PDB file of C-alpha atoms in Angstrom:
ATOM      1  CA  UNK A 799     -14.975   3.134 -96.789  1.00  0.00           C
ATOM      2  CA  UNK A 800     -16.053   1.244 -93.653  1.00  0.00           C
ATOM      3  CA  UNK A 801     -18.808   2.997 -91.699  1.00  0.00           C
ATOM      4  CA  UNK A 802     -19.353  -0.072 -89.527  1.00  0.00           C
ATOM      5  CA  UNK A 803     -19.323   0.781 -85.809  1.00  0.00           C
ATOM      6  CA  UNK A 804     -19.991  -1.918 -83.244  1.00  0.00           C
ATOM      7  CA  UNK A 805     -22.301  -1.241 -80.286  1.00  0.00           C
ATOM      8  CA  UNK A 806     -22.505  -3.806 -77.489  1.00  0.00           C
ATOM      9  CA  UNK A 807     -24.734  -4.398 -74.503  1.00  0.00           C
ATOM     10  CA  UNK A 808     -22.889  -6.301 -71.776  1.00  0.00           C
ATOM     11  CA  UNK A 809     -25.174  -9.003 -70.370  1.00  0.00           C
ATOM     12  CA  UNK A 810     -22.976 -10.156 -67.499  1.00  0.00           C
ATOM     13  CA  UNK A 811     -21.048 -13.181 -66.338  1.00  0.00           C
ATOM     14  CA  UNK A 812     -22.224 -16.667 -67.318  1.00  0.00           C
ATOM     15  CA  UNK A 813     -19.806 -18.965 -65.527  1.00  0.00           C
ATOM     16  CA  UNK A 814     -17.321 -18.680 -62.663  1.00  0.00           C
ATOM     17  CA  UNK A 815     -15.848 -22.023 -61.509  1.00  0.00           C
ATOM     18  CA  UNK A 816     -14.351 -20.512 -58.371  1.00  0.00           C
ATOM     19  CA  UNK A 817     -17.793 -19.560 -57.048  1.00  0.00           C
ATOM     20  CA  UNK A 818     -19.577 -22.760 -58.105  1.00  0.00           C
ATOM     21  CA  UNK A 819     -19.639 -26.390 -57.040  1.00  0.00           C
ATOM     22  CA  UNK A 820     -17.453 -27.827 -59.800  1.00  0.00           C
ATOM     23  CA  UNK A 821     -15.449 -31.083 -60.134  1.00  0.00           C
ATOM     24  CA  UNK A 822     -11.814 -31.142 -58.976  1.00  0.00           C
ATOM     25  CA  UNK A 823     -10.551 -30.833 -62.566  1.00  0.00           C
ATOM     26  CA  UNK A 824     -12.694 -27.691 -63.057  1.00  0.00           C
ATOM     27  CA  UNK A 825     -11.759 -25.626 -59.993  1.00  0.00           C
ATOM     28  CA  UNK A 826     -10.290 -22.590 -61.724  1.00  0.00           C
ATOM     29  CA  UNK A 827     -10.587 -20.840 -65.080  1.00  0.00           C
ATOM     30  CA  UNK A 828     -13.264 -20.750 -67.735  1.00  0.00           C
ATOM     31  CA  UNK A 829     -11.271 -19.772 -70.813  1.00  0.00           C
ATOM     32  CA  UNK A 830     -11.928 -19.671 -74.549  1.00  0.00           C
ATOM     33  CA  UNK A 831     -15.737 -20.041 -74.567  1.00  0.00           C
ATOM     34  CA  UNK A 832     -17.258 -21.564 -77.733  1.00  0.00           C
ATOM     35  CA  UNK A 833     -21.090 -21.526 -78.091  1.00  0.00           C
ATOM     36  CA  UNK A 834     -23.106 -24.005 -80.183  1.00  0.00           C
ATOM     37  CA  UNK A 835     -26.871 -24.453 -80.404  1.00  0.00           C
ATOM     38  CA  UNK A 836     -28.079 -27.804 -79.063  1.00  0.00           C
ATOM     39  CA  UNK A 837     -31.797 -27.275 -79.655  1.00  0.00           C
ATOM     40  CA  UNK A 838     -34.478 -24.580 -79.561  1.00  0.00           C
ATOM     41  CA  UNK A 839     -34.027 -24.002 -75.832  1.00  0.00           C
ATOM     42  CA  UNK A 840     -30.420 -24.863 -75.029  1.00  0.00           C
ATOM     43  CA  UNK A 841     -26.979 -23.553 -75.836  1.00  0.00           C
ATOM     44  CA  UNK A 842     -23.787 -25.511 -75.124  1.00  0.00           C
ATOM     45  CA  UNK A 843     -20.632 -23.555 -74.304  1.00  0.00           C
ATOM     46  CA  UNK A 844     -17.292 -25.362 -74.435  1.00  0.00           C
ATOM     47  CA  UNK A 845     -14.368 -23.866 -72.531  1.00  0.00           C
ATOM     48  CA  UNK A 846     -10.939 -24.605 -71.087  1.00  0.00           C
ATOM     49  CA  UNK A 847     -10.668 -25.153 -67.355  1.00  0.00           C
ATOM     50  CA  UNK A 848      -7.967 -26.096 -64.858  1.00  0.00           C
ATOM     51  CA  UNK A 849      -7.263 -27.941 -61.665  1.00  0.00           C
ATOM     52  CA  UNK A 850      -5.879 -25.928 -58.799  1.00  0.00           C
ATOM     53  CA  UNK A 851      -2.085 -25.583 -58.856  1.00  0.00           C
ATOM     54  CA  UNK A 852      -0.176 -28.635 -57.717  1.00  0.00           C
ATOM     55  CA  UNK A 853       2.771 -28.708 -55.280  1.00  0.00           C
ATOM     56  CA  UNK A 854       5.055 -27.435 -58.051  1.00  0.00           C
ATOM     57  CA  UNK A 855       2.659 -24.561 -58.935  1.00  0.00           C
ATOM     58  CA  UNK A 856       1.697 -26.327 -62.178  1.00  0.00           C
ATOM     59  CA  UNK A 857      -1.729 -26.556 -63.787  1.00  0.00           C
ATOM     60  CA  UNK A 858      -3.527 -29.178 -65.876  1.00  0.00           C
ATOM     61  CA  UNK A 859      -6.010 -27.865 -68.489  1.00  0.00           C
ATOM     62  CA  UNK A 860      -9.017 -29.772 -69.811  1.00  0.00           C
ATOM     63  CA  UNK A 861     -11.974 -28.999 -72.052  1.00  0.00           C
ATOM     64  CA  UNK A 862     -15.415 -28.883 -70.434  1.00  0.00           C
ATOM     65  CA  UNK A 863     -18.863 -27.595 -71.298  1.00  0.00           C
ATOM     66  CA  UNK A 864     -21.936 -26.094 -69.704  1.00  0.00           C
ATOM     67  CA  UNK A 865     -25.466 -26.155 -71.121  1.00  0.00           C
ATOM     68  CA  UNK A 866     -27.364 -22.905 -70.628  1.00  0.00           C
ATOM     69  CA  UNK A 867     -30.817 -21.561 -71.371  1.00  0.00           C
ATOM     70  CA  UNK A 868     -30.943 -19.688 -74.675  1.00  0.00           C
ATOM     71  CA  UNK A 869     -33.282 -16.998 -73.370  1.00  0.00           C
ATOM     72  CA  UNK A 870     -31.118 -16.303 -70.330  1.00  0.00           C
ATOM     73  CA  UNK A 871     -27.629 -17.662 -70.786  1.00  0.00           C
ATOM     74  CA  UNK A 872     -26.773 -16.988 -67.143  1.00  0.00           C
ATOM     75  CA  UNK A 873     -29.166 -19.836 -66.286  1.00  0.00           C
ATOM     76  CA  UNK A 874     -26.958 -22.958 -66.257  1.00  0.00           C
ATOM     77  CA  UNK A 875     -28.724 -26.281 -66.843  1.00  0.00           C
ATOM     78  CA  UNK A 876     -25.821 -28.753 -66.882  1.00  0.00           C
ATOM     79  CA  UNK A 877     -22.105 -28.814 -66.102  1.00  0.00           C
ATOM     80  CA  UNK A 878     -20.093 -31.584 -67.759  1.00  0.00           C
ATOM     81  CA  UNK A 879     -19.052 -34.262 -65.269  1.00  0.00           C
ATOM     82  CA  UNK A 880     -15.833 -35.171 -67.099  1.00  0.00           C
ATOM     83  CA  UNK A 881     -13.559 -33.715 -69.791  1.00  0.00           C
ATOM     84  CA  UNK A 882     -14.804 -34.202 -73.370  1.00  0.00           C
ATOM     85  CA  UNK A 883     -11.560 -36.000 -74.249  1.00  0.00           C
ATOM     86  CA  UNK A 884      -8.414 -37.076 -72.458  1.00  0.00           C
ATOM     87  CA  UNK A 885      -5.027 -35.416 -72.317  1.00  0.00           C
ATOM     88  CA  UNK A 886      -2.219 -36.803 -74.475  1.00  0.00           C
ATOM     89  CA  UNK A 887       0.190 -39.519 -73.498  1.00  0.00           C
ATOM     90  CA  UNK A 888       3.672 -38.701 -72.064  1.00  0.00           C
ATOM     91  CA  UNK A 889       5.778 -36.872 -74.623  1.00  0.00           C
ATOM     92  CA  UNK A 890       2.896 -35.716 -76.832  1.00  0.00           C
ATOM     93  CA  UNK A 891       2.069 -32.098 -77.631  1.00  0.00           C
ATOM     94  CA  UNK A 892      -1.096 -32.095 -75.468  1.00  0.00           C
ATOM     95  CA  UNK A 893       0.167 -34.005 -72.434  1.00  0.00           C
ATOM     96  CA  UNK A 894      -0.664 -31.242 -69.947  1.00  0.00           C
ATOM     97  CA  UNK A 895      -3.502 -29.348 -71.601  1.00  0.00           C
ATOM     98  CA  UNK A 896      -6.272 -29.444 -74.216  1.00  0.00           C
ATOM     99  CA  UNK A 897      -7.938 -26.057 -74.719  1.00  0.00           C
ATOM    100  CA  UNK A 898     -10.799 -25.633 -77.248  1.00  0.00           C
ATOM    101  CA  UNK A 899     -10.546 -22.991 -79.966  1.00  0.00           C
ATOM    102  CA  UNK A 900     -13.144 -23.538 -82.675  1.00  0.00           C
ATOM    103  CA  UNK A 901     -15.962 -25.913 -83.621  1.00  0.00           C
ATOM    104  CA  UNK A 902     -16.869 -26.628 -87.264  1.00  0.00           C
ATOM    105  CA  UNK A 903     -19.941 -28.605 -88.346  1.00  0.00           C
ATOM    106  CA  UNK A 904     -19.318 -31.007 -91.275  1.00  0.00           C
ATOM    107  CA  UNK A 905     -22.550 -32.875 -92.053  1.00  0.00           C
ATOM    108  CA  UNK A 906     -23.038 -35.152 -89.000  1.00  0.00           C
ATOM    109  CA  UNK A 907     -19.546 -34.534 -87.613  1.00  0.00           C
ATOM    110  CA  UNK A 908     -18.487 -31.804 -85.233  1.00  0.00           C
ATOM    111  CA  UNK A 909     -14.796 -31.013 -85.669  1.00  0.00           C
ATOM    112  CA  UNK A 910     -13.049 -29.327 -82.758  1.00  0.00           C
ATOM    113  CA  UNK A 911      -9.772 -27.499 -83.274  1.00  0.00           C
ATOM    114  CA  UNK A 912      -7.904 -27.145 -80.010  1.00  0.00           C
ATOM    115  CA  UNK A 913      -4.618 -25.968 -78.511  1.00  0.00           C
ATOM    116  CA  UNK A 914      -2.529 -28.634 -76.818  1.00  0.00           C
ATOM    117  CA  UNK A 915       0.286 -27.699 -74.513  1.00  0.00           C
ATOM    118  CA  UNK A 916       3.243 -29.345 -72.888  1.00  0.00           C
ATOM    119  CA  UNK A 917       5.885 -28.146 -70.465  1.00  0.00           C
ATOM    120  CA  UNK A 918       9.397 -26.963 -71.292  1.00  0.00           C
ATOM    121  CA  UNK A 919      12.576 -26.480 -69.309  1.00  0.00           C
ATOM    122  CA  UNK A 920      13.868 -23.001 -70.195  1.00  0.00           C
ATOM    123  CA  UNK A 921      10.525 -21.421 -71.126  1.00  0.00           C
ATOM    124  CA  UNK A 922       7.257 -22.376 -69.383  1.00  0.00           C
ATOM    125  CA  UNK A 923       5.490 -24.251 -72.196  1.00  0.00           C
ATOM    126  CA  UNK A 924       5.081 -25.102 -75.870  1.00  0.00           C
ATOM    127  CA  UNK A 925       1.721 -25.195 -77.661  1.00  0.00           C
ATOM    128  CA  UNK A 926       0.469 -26.659 -80.949  1.00  0.00           C
ATOM    129  CA  UNK A 927      -2.908 -27.012 -82.660  1.00  0.00           C
ATOM    130  CA  UNK A 928      -4.704 -30.362 -82.812  1.00  0.00           C
ATOM    131  CA  UNK A 929      -8.093 -31.576 -84.012  1.00  0.00           C
ATOM    132  CA  UNK A 930     -10.741 -33.901 -82.575  1.00  0.00           C
ATOM    133  CA  UNK A 931     -14.073 -35.151 -83.907  1.00  0.00           C
ATOM    134  CA  UNK A 932     -17.491 -35.865 -82.417  1.00  0.00           C
ATOM    135  CA  UNK A 933     -20.238 -38.010 -83.951  1.00  0.00           C
ATOM    136  CA  UNK A 934     -22.531 -38.011 -80.887  1.00  0.00           C
ATOM    137  CA  UNK A 935     -23.632 -34.395 -81.155  1.00  0.00           C
ATOM    138  CA  UNK A 936     -20.738 -32.939 -79.219  1.00  0.00           C
ATOM    139  CA  UNK A 937     -21.021 -35.006 -76.047  1.00  0.00           C
ATOM    140  CA  UNK A 938     -17.598 -36.626 -76.514  1.00  0.00           C
ATOM    141  CA  UNK A 939     -14.722 -36.198 -78.933  1.00  0.00           C
ATOM    142  CA  UNK A 940     -12.038 -38.462 -80.338  1.00  0.00           C
ATOM    143  CA  UNK A 941      -8.713 -37.025 -81.368  1.00  0.00           C
ATOM    144  CA  UNK A 942      -8.014 -37.420 -85.078  1.00  0.00           C
ATOM    145  CA  UNK A 943      -4.352 -38.208 -84.446  1.00  0.00           C
ATOM    146  CA  UNK A 944      -1.652 -38.301 -81.790  1.00  0.00           C
ATOM    147  CA  UNK A 945       0.206 -35.287 -83.166  1.00  0.00           C
ATOM    148  CA  UNK A 946      -0.766 -31.720 -84.046  1.00  0.00           C
ATOM    149  CA  UNK A 947      -1.998 -30.477 -87.420  1.00  0.00           C
ATOM    150  CA  UNK A 948      -0.171 -27.165 -86.863  1.00  0.00           C
ATOM    151  CA  UNK A 949       3.120 -27.611 -85.016  1.00  0.00           C
ATOM    152  CA  UNK A 950       6.544 -26.000 -84.990  1.00  0.00           C
ATOM    153  CA  UNK A 951       8.206 -25.712 -88.383  1.00  0.00           C
ATOM    154  CA  UNK A 952      11.100 -24.157 -90.244  1.00  0.00           C
ATOM    155  CA  UNK A 953       9.244 -20.824 -90.499  1.00  0.00           C
ATOM    156  CA  UNK A 954       7.417 -21.056 -87.158  1.00  0.00           C
ATOM    157  CA  UNK A 955       9.908 -22.365 -84.599  1.00  0.00           C
ATOM    158  CA  UNK A 956       8.258 -21.548 -81.261  1.00  0.00           C
ATOM    159  CA  UNK A 957       4.556 -22.299 -80.694  1.00  0.00           C
ATOM    160  CA  UNK A 958       1.063 -21.746 -82.078  1.00  0.00           C
ATOM    161  CA  UNK A 959      -2.416 -21.541 -80.539  1.00  0.00           C
ATOM    162  CA  UNK A 960      -5.920 -20.089 -80.763  1.00  0.00           C
ATOM    163  CA  UNK A 961      -7.216 -21.436 -84.086  1.00  0.00           C
ATOM    164  CA  UNK A 962     -10.283 -19.897 -85.748  1.00  0.00           C
ATOM    165  CA  UNK A 963     -11.358 -22.070 -88.705  1.00  0.00           C
ATOM    166  CA  UNK A 964     -13.923 -21.273 -91.410  1.00  0.00           C
ATOM    167  CA  UNK A 965     -14.651 -22.972 -94.722  1.00  0.00           C
ATOM    168  CA  UNK A 966     -15.381 -20.176 -97.189  1.00  0.00           C
ATOM    169  CA  UNK A 967     -16.057 -20.698-100.922  1.00  0.00           C
ATOM    170  CA  UNK A 968     -14.680 -24.225-100.741  1.00  0.00           C
ATOM    171  CA  UNK A 969     -11.411 -23.198 -99.074  1.00  0.00           C
ATOM    172  CA  UNK A 970     -10.578 -23.888 -95.443  1.00  0.00           C
ATOM    173  CA  UNK A 971      -9.139 -20.856 -93.650  1.00  0.00           C
ATOM    174  CA  UNK A 972      -7.386 -20.806 -90.288  1.00  0.00           C
ATOM    175  CA  UNK A 973      -6.362 -17.768 -88.306  1.00  0.00           C
ATOM    176  CA  UNK A 974      -4.130 -18.523 -85.349  1.00  0.00           C
ATOM    177  CA  UNK A 975      -1.403 -17.030 -83.178  1.00  0.00           C
ATOM    178  CA  UNK A 976       2.192 -17.950 -83.865  1.00  0.00           C
ATOM    179  CA  UNK A 977       5.074 -17.384 -81.488  1.00  0.00           C
ATOM    180  CA  UNK A 978       7.669 -14.885 -82.658  1.00  0.00           C
ATOM    181  CA  UNK A 979      10.077 -15.122 -79.699  1.00  0.00           C
ATOM    182  CA  UNK A 980      10.390 -15.328 -75.922  1.00  0.00           C
ATOM    183  CA  UNK A 981      11.498 -12.284 -73.921  1.00  0.00           C
ATOM    184  CA  UNK A 982      13.139 -12.552 -70.522  1.00  0.00           C
ATOM    185  CA  UNK A 983      11.441 -10.622 -67.714  1.00  0.00           C
ATOM    186  CA  UNK A 984      14.339  -9.923 -65.369  1.00  0.00           C
ATOM    187  CA  UNK A 985      12.075  -8.583 -62.603  1.00  0.00           C
ATOM    188  CA  UNK A 986      10.035 -11.785 -62.323  1.00  0.00           C
ATOM    189  CA  UNK A 987      12.775 -14.069 -63.664  1.00  0.00           C
ATOM    190  CA  UNK A 988      10.565 -15.748 -66.277  1.00  0.00           C
ATOM    191  CA  UNK A 989      10.339 -15.797 -70.059  1.00  0.00           C
ATOM    192  CA  UNK A 990       7.229 -14.224 -71.607  1.00  0.00           C
ATOM    193  CA  UNK A 991       5.854 -15.242 -75.034  1.00  0.00           C
ATOM    194  CA  UNK A 992       5.458 -12.830 -77.950  1.00  0.00           C
ATOM    195  CA  UNK A 993       2.936 -13.820 -80.639  1.00  0.00           C
ATOM    196  CA  UNK A 994       0.825 -12.404 -83.456  1.00  0.00           C
ATOM    197  CA  UNK A 995      -2.025 -13.577 -85.695  1.00  0.00           C
ATOM    198  CA  UNK A 996      -1.273 -15.360 -88.984  1.00  0.00           C
ATOM    199  CA  UNK A 997      -3.383 -17.030 -91.694  1.00  0.00           C
ATOM    200  CA  UNK A 998      -3.293 -20.492 -93.307  1.00  0.00           C
ATOM    201  CA  UNK A 999      -5.383 -22.259 -95.961  1.00  0.00           C
ATOM    202  CA  UNK A1000      -6.285 -25.896 -96.625  1.00  0.00           C
ATOM    203  CA  UNK A1001      -8.230 -28.106 -99.010  1.00  0.00           C
ATOM    204  CA  UNK A1002      -9.460 -30.465 -96.287  1.00  0.00           C
ATOM    205  CA  UNK A1003      -9.042 -28.708 -92.919  1.00  0.00           C
ATOM    206  CA  UNK A1004      -6.260 -31.092 -91.865  1.00  0.00           C
ATOM    207  CA  UNK A1005      -3.196 -30.341 -94.024  1.00  0.00           C
ATOM    208  CA  UNK A1006      -2.398 -26.618 -94.130  1.00  0.00           C
ATOM    209  CA  UNK A1007      -0.428 -24.198 -96.298  1.00  0.00           C
ATOM    210  CA  UNK A1008       1.109 -21.510 -94.089  1.00  0.00           C
ATOM    211  CA  UNK A1009       3.846 -18.878 -94.121  1.00  0.00           C
ATOM    212  CA  UNK A1010       3.903 -17.575 -90.526  1.00  0.00           C
ATOM    213  CA  UNK A1011       3.535 -13.925 -91.595  1.00  0.00           C
ATOM    214  CA  UNK A1012       1.526 -11.667 -89.214  1.00  0.00           C
ATOM    215  CA  UNK A1013      -1.575 -10.081 -90.775  1.00  0.00           C
ATOM    216  CA  UNK A1014      -2.595  -7.477 -88.142  1.00  0.00           C
ATOM    217  CA  UNK A1015      -0.250  -4.487 -87.699  1.00  0.00           C
ATOM    218  CA  UNK A1016       0.795  -4.137 -84.026  1.00  0.00           C
ATOM    219  CA  UNK A1017       0.244  -0.897 -82.120  1.00  0.00           C
ATOM    220  CA  UNK A1018       3.401  -1.282 -80.062  1.00  0.00           C
ATOM    221  CA  UNK A1019       6.668  -3.179 -80.189  1.00  0.00           C
ATOM    222  CA  UNK A1020       6.228  -6.798 -79.047  1.00  0.00           C
ATOM    223  CA  UNK A1021       2.434  -6.546 -78.995  1.00  0.00           C
ATOM    224  CA  UNK A1022       0.758  -9.948 -78.536  1.00  0.00           C
ATOM    225  CA  UNK A1023      -2.450 -10.913 -80.380  1.00  0.00           C
ATOM    226  CA  UNK A1024      -4.759 -13.889 -79.964  1.00  0.00           C
ATOM    227  CA  UNK A1025      -8.247 -15.321 -80.553  1.00  0.00           C
ATOM    228  CA  UNK A1026      -9.183 -13.895 -83.945  1.00  0.00           C
ATOM    229  CA  UNK A1027     -12.971 -14.303 -84.370  1.00  0.00           C
ATOM    230  CA  UNK A1028     -14.935 -13.029 -87.352  1.00  0.00           C
ATOM    231  CA  UNK A1029     -18.311 -12.564 -88.999  1.00  0.00           C
ATOM    232  CA  UNK A1030     -19.566 -11.106 -92.267  1.00  0.00           C
ATOM    233  CA  UNK A1031     -21.808  -8.087 -92.681  1.00  0.00           C
ATOM    234  CA  UNK A1032     -22.725  -6.971 -96.208  1.00  0.00           C
ATOM    235  CA  UNK A1033     -19.523  -7.015 -98.267  1.00  0.00           C
ATOM    236  CA  UNK A1034     -16.990  -6.891 -95.430  1.00  0.00           C
ATOM    237  CA  UNK A1035     -15.550  -9.347 -92.951  1.00  0.00           C
ATOM    238  CA  UNK A1036     -15.264  -8.027 -89.412  1.00  0.00           C
ATOM    239  CA  UNK A1037     -12.813  -9.505 -86.919  1.00  0.00           C
ATOM    240  CA  UNK A1038     -12.392  -9.076 -83.183  1.00  0.00           C
ATOM    241  CA  UNK A1039      -9.273 -10.238 -81.366  1.00  0.00           C
ATOM    242  CA  UNK A1040      -7.476  -9.599 -78.103  1.00  0.00           C
ATOM    243  CA  UNK A1041      -4.103  -7.911 -77.706  1.00  0.00           C
ATOM    244  CA  UNK A1042      -1.748  -6.920 -74.900  1.00  0.00           C
ATOM    245  CA  UNK A1043       1.665  -5.378 -74.311  1.00  0.00           C
ATOM    246  CA  UNK A1044       4.645  -7.700 -74.501  1.00  0.00           C
ATOM    247  CA  UNK A1045       5.878  -7.198 -70.937  1.00  0.00           C
ATOM    248  CA  UNK A1046       4.581  -6.201 -67.496  1.00  0.00           C
ATOM    249  CA  UNK A1047       1.016  -7.249 -68.348  1.00  0.00           C
ATOM    250  CA  UNK A1048       0.149  -9.629 -65.502  1.00  0.00           C
ATOM    251  CA  UNK A1049      -0.248  -7.095 -62.688  1.00  0.00           C
ATOM    252  CA  UNK A1050      -0.073  -3.805 -64.590  1.00  0.00           C
ATOM    253  CA  UNK A1051      -3.604  -3.818 -65.949  1.00  0.00           C
ATOM    254  CA  UNK A1052      -2.938  -0.928 -68.329  1.00  0.00           C
ATOM    255  CA  UNK A1053      -0.832  -3.432 -70.287  1.00  0.00           C
ATOM    256  CA  UNK A1054      -3.306  -6.318 -69.962  1.00  0.00           C
ATOM    257  CA  UNK A1055      -5.545  -7.716 -72.692  1.00  0.00           C
ATOM    258  CA  UNK A1056      -8.035  -5.480 -74.512  1.00  0.00           C
ATOM    259  CA  UNK A1057     -10.121  -6.148 -77.620  1.00  0.00           C
ATOM    260  CA  UNK A1058      -9.133  -4.963 -81.072  1.00  0.00           C
ATOM    261  CA  UNK A1059     -10.940  -4.816 -84.417  1.00  0.00           C
ATOM    262  CA  UNK A1060     -10.004  -5.234 -88.081  1.00  0.00           C
ATOM    263  CA  UNK A1061     -11.944  -5.526 -91.348  1.00  0.00           C
ATOM    264  CA  UNK A1062     -11.299  -7.012 -94.780  1.00  0.00           C
ATOM    265  CA  UNK A1063     -13.012  -7.413 -98.136  1.00  0.00           C
ATOM    266  CA  UNK A1064     -10.911 -10.382 -99.293  1.00  0.00           C
ATOM    267  CA  UNK A1065      -9.890 -12.211 -96.055  1.00  0.00           C
ATOM    268  CA  UNK A1066      -6.244 -11.513 -96.908  1.00  0.00           C
ATOM    269  CA  UNK A1067      -5.673  -7.804 -96.374  1.00  0.00           C
ATOM    270  CA  UNK A1068      -6.845  -6.501 -93.003  1.00  0.00           C
ATOM    271  CA  UNK A1069      -7.282  -2.898 -91.864  1.00  0.00           C
ATOM    272  CA  UNK A1070      -7.030  -2.402 -88.118  1.00  0.00           C
ATOM    273  CA  UNK A1071      -9.286   0.170 -86.429  1.00  0.00           C
ATOM    274  CA  UNK A1072      -9.657  -0.531 -82.704  1.00  0.00           C
ATOM    275  CA  UNK A1073     -11.815   2.590 -82.251  1.00  0.00           C
ATOM    276  CA  UNK A1074     -14.716   0.659 -83.768  1.00  0.00           C
ATOM    277  CA  UNK A1075     -14.785  -2.241 -81.270  1.00  0.00           C
ATOM    278  CA  UNK A1076     -16.603  -0.261 -78.531  1.00  0.00           C
ATOM    279  CA  UNK A1077     -16.263  -2.707 -75.657  1.00  0.00           C
ATOM    280  CA  UNK A1078     -13.760  -2.386 -72.834  1.00  0.00           C
ATOM    281  CA  UNK A1079     -13.131  -3.371 -69.236  1.00  0.00           C
ATOM    282  CA  UNK A1080     -15.863  -2.593 -66.692  1.00  0.00           C
ATOM    283  CA  UNK A1081     -15.389  -0.183 -63.803  1.00  0.00           C
ATOM    284  CA  UNK A1082     -15.695  -2.997 -61.262  1.00  0.00           C
ATOM    285  CA  UNK A1083     -16.165  -6.736 -61.146  1.00  0.00           C
ATOM    286  CA  UNK A1084     -15.000  -9.834 -62.974  1.00  0.00           C
ATOM    287  CA  UNK A1085     -13.952  -8.033 -66.189  1.00  0.00           C
ATOM    288  CA  UNK A1086     -12.564  -4.820 -64.686  1.00  0.00           C
ATOM    289  CA  UNK A1087      -8.862  -5.618 -65.183  1.00  0.00           C
ATOM    290  CA  UNK A1088      -8.763  -7.241 -68.602  1.00  0.00           C
ATOM    291  CA  UNK A1089     -11.019  -8.449 -71.395  1.00  0.00           C
ATOM    292  CA  UNK A1090      -9.753 -11.307 -73.548  1.00  0.00           C
ATOM    293  CA  UNK A1091     -10.310 -14.514 -75.580  1.00  0.00           C
ATOM    294  CA  UNK A1092     -13.301 -13.275 -77.625  1.00  0.00           C
ATOM    295  CA  UNK A1093     -15.585 -15.554 -79.649  1.00  0.00           C
ATOM    296  CA  UNK A1094     -18.467 -14.453 -81.871  1.00  0.00           C
ATOM    297  CA  UNK A1095     -21.626 -16.586 -81.709  1.00  0.00           C
ATOM    298  CA  UNK A1096     -24.748 -16.172 -83.853  1.00  0.00           C
ATOM    299  CA  UNK A1097     -27.781 -17.381 -81.877  1.00  0.00           C
ATOM    300  CA  UNK A1098     -31.377 -16.940 -83.133  1.00  0.00           C
ATOM    301  CA  UNK A1099     -30.130 -14.423 -85.729  1.00  0.00           C
ATOM    302  CA  UNK A1100     -28.544 -12.313 -82.993  1.00  0.00           C
ATOM    303  CA  UNK A1101     -24.792 -11.797 -82.674  1.00  0.00           C
ATOM    304  CA  UNK A1102     -23.206 -12.324 -79.279  1.00  0.00           C
ATOM    305  CA  UNK A1103     -19.653 -11.828 -78.083  1.00  0.00           C
ATOM    306  CA  UNK A1104     -18.354 -14.294 -75.496  1.00  0.00           C
ATOM    307  CA  UNK A1105     -15.215 -13.275 -73.628  1.00  0.00           C
ATOM    308  CA  UNK A1106     -13.089 -13.792 -70.517  1.00  0.00           C
ATOM    309  CA  UNK A1107     -12.180 -11.321 -67.832  1.00  0.00           C
ATOM    310  CA  UNK A1108      -9.680 -10.877 -65.025  1.00  0.00           C
ATOM    311  CA  UNK A1109      -6.591 -13.069 -64.625  1.00  0.00           C
ATOM    312  CA  UNK A1110      -6.928 -14.491 -68.150  1.00  0.00           C
ATOM    313  CA  UNK A1111     -10.314 -16.039 -67.406  1.00  0.00           C
ATOM    314  CA  UNK A1112      -9.558 -17.413 -63.947  1.00  0.00           C
ATOM    315  CA  UNK A1113     -12.918 -15.948 -62.924  1.00  0.00           C
ATOM    316  CA  UNK A1114     -14.697 -17.379 -65.941  1.00  0.00           C
ATOM    317  CA  UNK A1115     -16.510 -15.802 -68.878  1.00  0.00           C
ATOM    318  CA  UNK A1116     -19.485 -13.678 -69.798  1.00  0.00           C
ATOM    319  CA  UNK A1117     -21.174 -12.243 -72.869  1.00  0.00           C
ATOM    320  CA  UNK A1118     -22.486  -9.178 -74.654  1.00  0.00           C
ATOM    321  CA  UNK A1119     -25.029  -8.699 -77.439  1.00  0.00           C
ATOM    322  CA  UNK A1120     -24.472  -6.697 -80.595  1.00  0.00           C
ATOM    323  CA  UNK A1121     -27.195  -4.043 -80.504  1.00  0.00           C
ATOM    324  CA  UNK A1122     -26.016  -1.818 -83.338  1.00  0.00           C
ATOM    325  CA  UNK A1123     -23.541  -1.774 -86.153  1.00  0.00           C
ATOM    326  CA  UNK A1124     -23.862   1.516 -87.984  1.00  0.00           C
TER     327      UNK A1124
END
């Protein structure tokens, strides 16, 4: 029996590139926030950001960071002056975008798992999961290879993104979203992606065993799930993720992203119970239309939830503190 019930205190918006004086490559979006502790006073938050649309209505995504005050994370100390690594060369999986997903500390190395994306002809894009490494404390990263560590395969033919990686009892675990299909939206004349969360394991965090089988039961046909983030309390693992309807989700905010919850005792079998998540869109403001791309961060023994708001994080990200769990 799981009596765990999350209680959150929303602490507000941390970063909004549209309202701030940011470089040209950081004009819109603060997506997929990842917090790490730099020192006793400072927190670094990595995130994906974009240029403004070009003449063909296309974006370029890069990975940036801000340094904030630990005591008041809305107090920004530094904004990165350049991306932490470069986009891929022509023809590679990350030619048009590198979006951070998860940071793992391995002795002196910081290993960053990220989603790379490239453009397609019939559907808008294809994404895969790559990895980069930092040995200067997270100031800059070097890609570990030109190709992805999780790319399309016989069992997963479309795309994958949103890796959450944890080494637990000597085994590397990755939760990520895999594409199941593309559906054609005849009203807007575009294809929309359908994806759900799957699990993979590894001995070294680079080469993965995977089967492409979804682990979280959907609430509706063609439900999409992303950004699985988890923490342990007592004997159970608790996961938060975002989900949305498969179609008509961009302007119909009833179908837009919300946060879901699942728990597990063995990291393999998950029970979904969204009633326990207890955080939703606000009545007004930057997170009033959707709430998405969650990431759990443990700072000074407190648990925080970082997340994006309206327009898939176009207006940046904010945070909430876990104030109760029973």
